[in-house]
Steps between C-alpha positions, in 0.01 A plus 500: 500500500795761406317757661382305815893422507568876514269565797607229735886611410357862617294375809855322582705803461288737645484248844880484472527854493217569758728276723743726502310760576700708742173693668324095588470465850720208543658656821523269774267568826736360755396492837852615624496861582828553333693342223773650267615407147762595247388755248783568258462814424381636874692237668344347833154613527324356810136442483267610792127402493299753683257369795377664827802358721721623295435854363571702798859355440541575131235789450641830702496780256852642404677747763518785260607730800852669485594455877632794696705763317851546495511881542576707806225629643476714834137551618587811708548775260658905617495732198871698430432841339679523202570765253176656356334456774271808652471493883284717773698652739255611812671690807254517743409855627751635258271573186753739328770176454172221432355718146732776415332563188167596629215332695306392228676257286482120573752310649625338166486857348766629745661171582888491477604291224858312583747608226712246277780546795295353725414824747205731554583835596337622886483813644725601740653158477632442106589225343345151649520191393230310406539206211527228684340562786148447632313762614549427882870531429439837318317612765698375768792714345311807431374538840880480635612770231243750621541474905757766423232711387179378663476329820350195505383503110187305431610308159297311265614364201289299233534395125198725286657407152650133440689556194804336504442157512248216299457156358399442173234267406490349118324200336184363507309766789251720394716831490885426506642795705734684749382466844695762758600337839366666783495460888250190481683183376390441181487075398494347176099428549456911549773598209256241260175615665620904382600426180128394448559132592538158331356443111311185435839388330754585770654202645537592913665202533840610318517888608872586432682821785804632326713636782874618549574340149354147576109375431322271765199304411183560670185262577269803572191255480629270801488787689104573382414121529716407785671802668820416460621894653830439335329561140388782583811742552507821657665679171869715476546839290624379208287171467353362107223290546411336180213273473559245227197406250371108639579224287196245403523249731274246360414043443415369183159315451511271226300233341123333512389853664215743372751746425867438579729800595723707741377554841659805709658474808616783581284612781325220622566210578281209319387147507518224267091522515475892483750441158275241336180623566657876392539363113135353491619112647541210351416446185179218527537252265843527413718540826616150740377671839756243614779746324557800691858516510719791610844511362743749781873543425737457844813518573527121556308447100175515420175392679162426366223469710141332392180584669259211335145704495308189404340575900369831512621538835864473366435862428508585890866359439548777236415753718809445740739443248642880343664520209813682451708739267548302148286195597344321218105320552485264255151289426539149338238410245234234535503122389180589372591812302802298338279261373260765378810693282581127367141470408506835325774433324417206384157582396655682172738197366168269597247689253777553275558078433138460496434720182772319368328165582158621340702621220686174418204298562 
């Protein structure tokens, strides 16, 4: 009897502490949409349960888009020679002033390069001024200089070396590098595209310009996904683009699942569905399909939402509800499976008392 004594004190336990088993499904399935308790830890945390009607309201995924830039940008671009620069003189029916050195070197071979003062030196002419200036003004000057000497000169002016002015591109790009300005704009999506583009681990969403001793953030991928124009700046001499390294953006699935774990969301958005289904489901015989409960922090506390899967076309629901950045996808466990881990553990203590029964008999 001692023994028998022993087992129904362990049977009694192990219900007691069964009861207090914190994974039970002993939610309750209210039919209000919404209801909100007091957690003391989290505070208030109001409780949504998922349905059709609903999930368009709660299930948008999260607007991970940076808006518009805060950084000047001036779509119409005129390059300024500056120093270092070579430029091709061409006086038209005057060969002896358009290559003095000889016919047969190329234009960037007997280009005039603009000295650290800022000046070329010209025949006939002298000294003219040319940082600063675009080629139109250059030539606009030149051609007045020589009517002294030839009536009605025939100027051109163009840029055959850009050397004087760049952007720099560093961080997560294929080939960080120093990419000369020229007399086509050149935009943050050509400066990345140079420097051998994006790496799989380059966040476009958080490209920093450093620019007259101040950095702006850029959203280059709400220009690619939405063409925002403003993310996509023409660029200034000077300019630092720095593409920062992305940041796991990932929801937590926990519980009765086949295999529980991190999901990424850092590219794409996905569903409550696409996450479960990603780990392998619901575990069969141990998961509540009544349990699917997402826990999202707010501003205004925390909200949990519950998609009950006990109809399989609650998982249509799933599909319109996203989840978002540090989400957490819990699965309760079964009635059924609580019973069978009481069973198990009772099994033991129950062969246990009767070998001591047989013994003392």
């Amino acid at each position: 009897m001692g023994a028998m004594t022993k087992v129904l004190g362990a049977c009694l336990a192990l219900l007691l502490l069964a009861s207090c088993d914190n994974s039970t499904t002993n939610f309750p399935l209210s039919s209000r949409p919404v209801t909100t308790t007091e957690d003391p830890v989290a505070g208030n945390i109001a409780v949504v349960r998922l349905s059709a009607a609903n999930v368009s309201t709660f299930g948008s995924p999260a607007d991970l888009s940076g808006g518009r830039t805060t950084l000047p940008s001036n779509g119409y671009w005129n390059y300024r020679v500056g120093t270092g620069d070579l430029l091709d003189i061409v006086v038209w029916d005057h060969p002896e002033l358009t290559m003095p050195a000889g016919a047969n070197r190329t234009p960037a071979e007997s280009g005039l390069r603009v000295q650290s003062d800022g000046t070329f030196f010209y025949p006939y002419v002298g000294q003219v001024r040319a940082r600063g200036r675009t080629p139109d003004e250059i030539r606009a000057d030149l051609a007045e200089k020589l009517k002294e000497f030839i009536p009605s000169p025939q100027v051109s002016v163009r840029v055959v070396g850009y050397n004087s002015q760049t952007v720099s591109v560093t961080g997560e790009v294929g080939q960080p590098a120093r990419i000369p300005l020229t007399s086509s704009a050149l935009t943050l999506l050509d400066a990345v595209n140079e420097a051998g583009g994006l790496t799989e681990k380059a966040d476009a969403r958080r490209v920093i310009v450093r620019r007259g001793g101040r950095s702006y953030s850029v959203d280059m991928q709400a220009f690619l996904n939405q063409g925002i124009s403003s993310n996509n700046p023409v660029l200034h001499n000077g300019d630092v683009i720095a593409v920062p390294r992305a940041k796991a953006a990932e929801a937590y699935l926990l519980g009765q699942l086949v295999k529980p774990g991190p999901i990424d969301l850092t590219k794409d958005d996905v569903t409550l569905t696409e996450a479960v289904t990603s780990v392998g489901g619901l575990k069969t015989e141990a998961a509540d399909a009544r349990g699917i409960f997402v826990f999202r922090d707010t501003p205004a506390g925390v909200t949990v939402y519950q998609l009950d899967t006990s109809s399989a076309a609650a998982y249509v629901v799933g599909t319109r509800f996203y989840l978002h950045p540090q989400d957490v996808v819990y699965v309760t466990t079964a009635p059924v499976a609580k019973w069978n881990r009481l069973i198990s553990n009772l099994l033991p203590t129950l062969n246990t008392a009767r070998a001591a029964d047989a013994l003392a008999n």
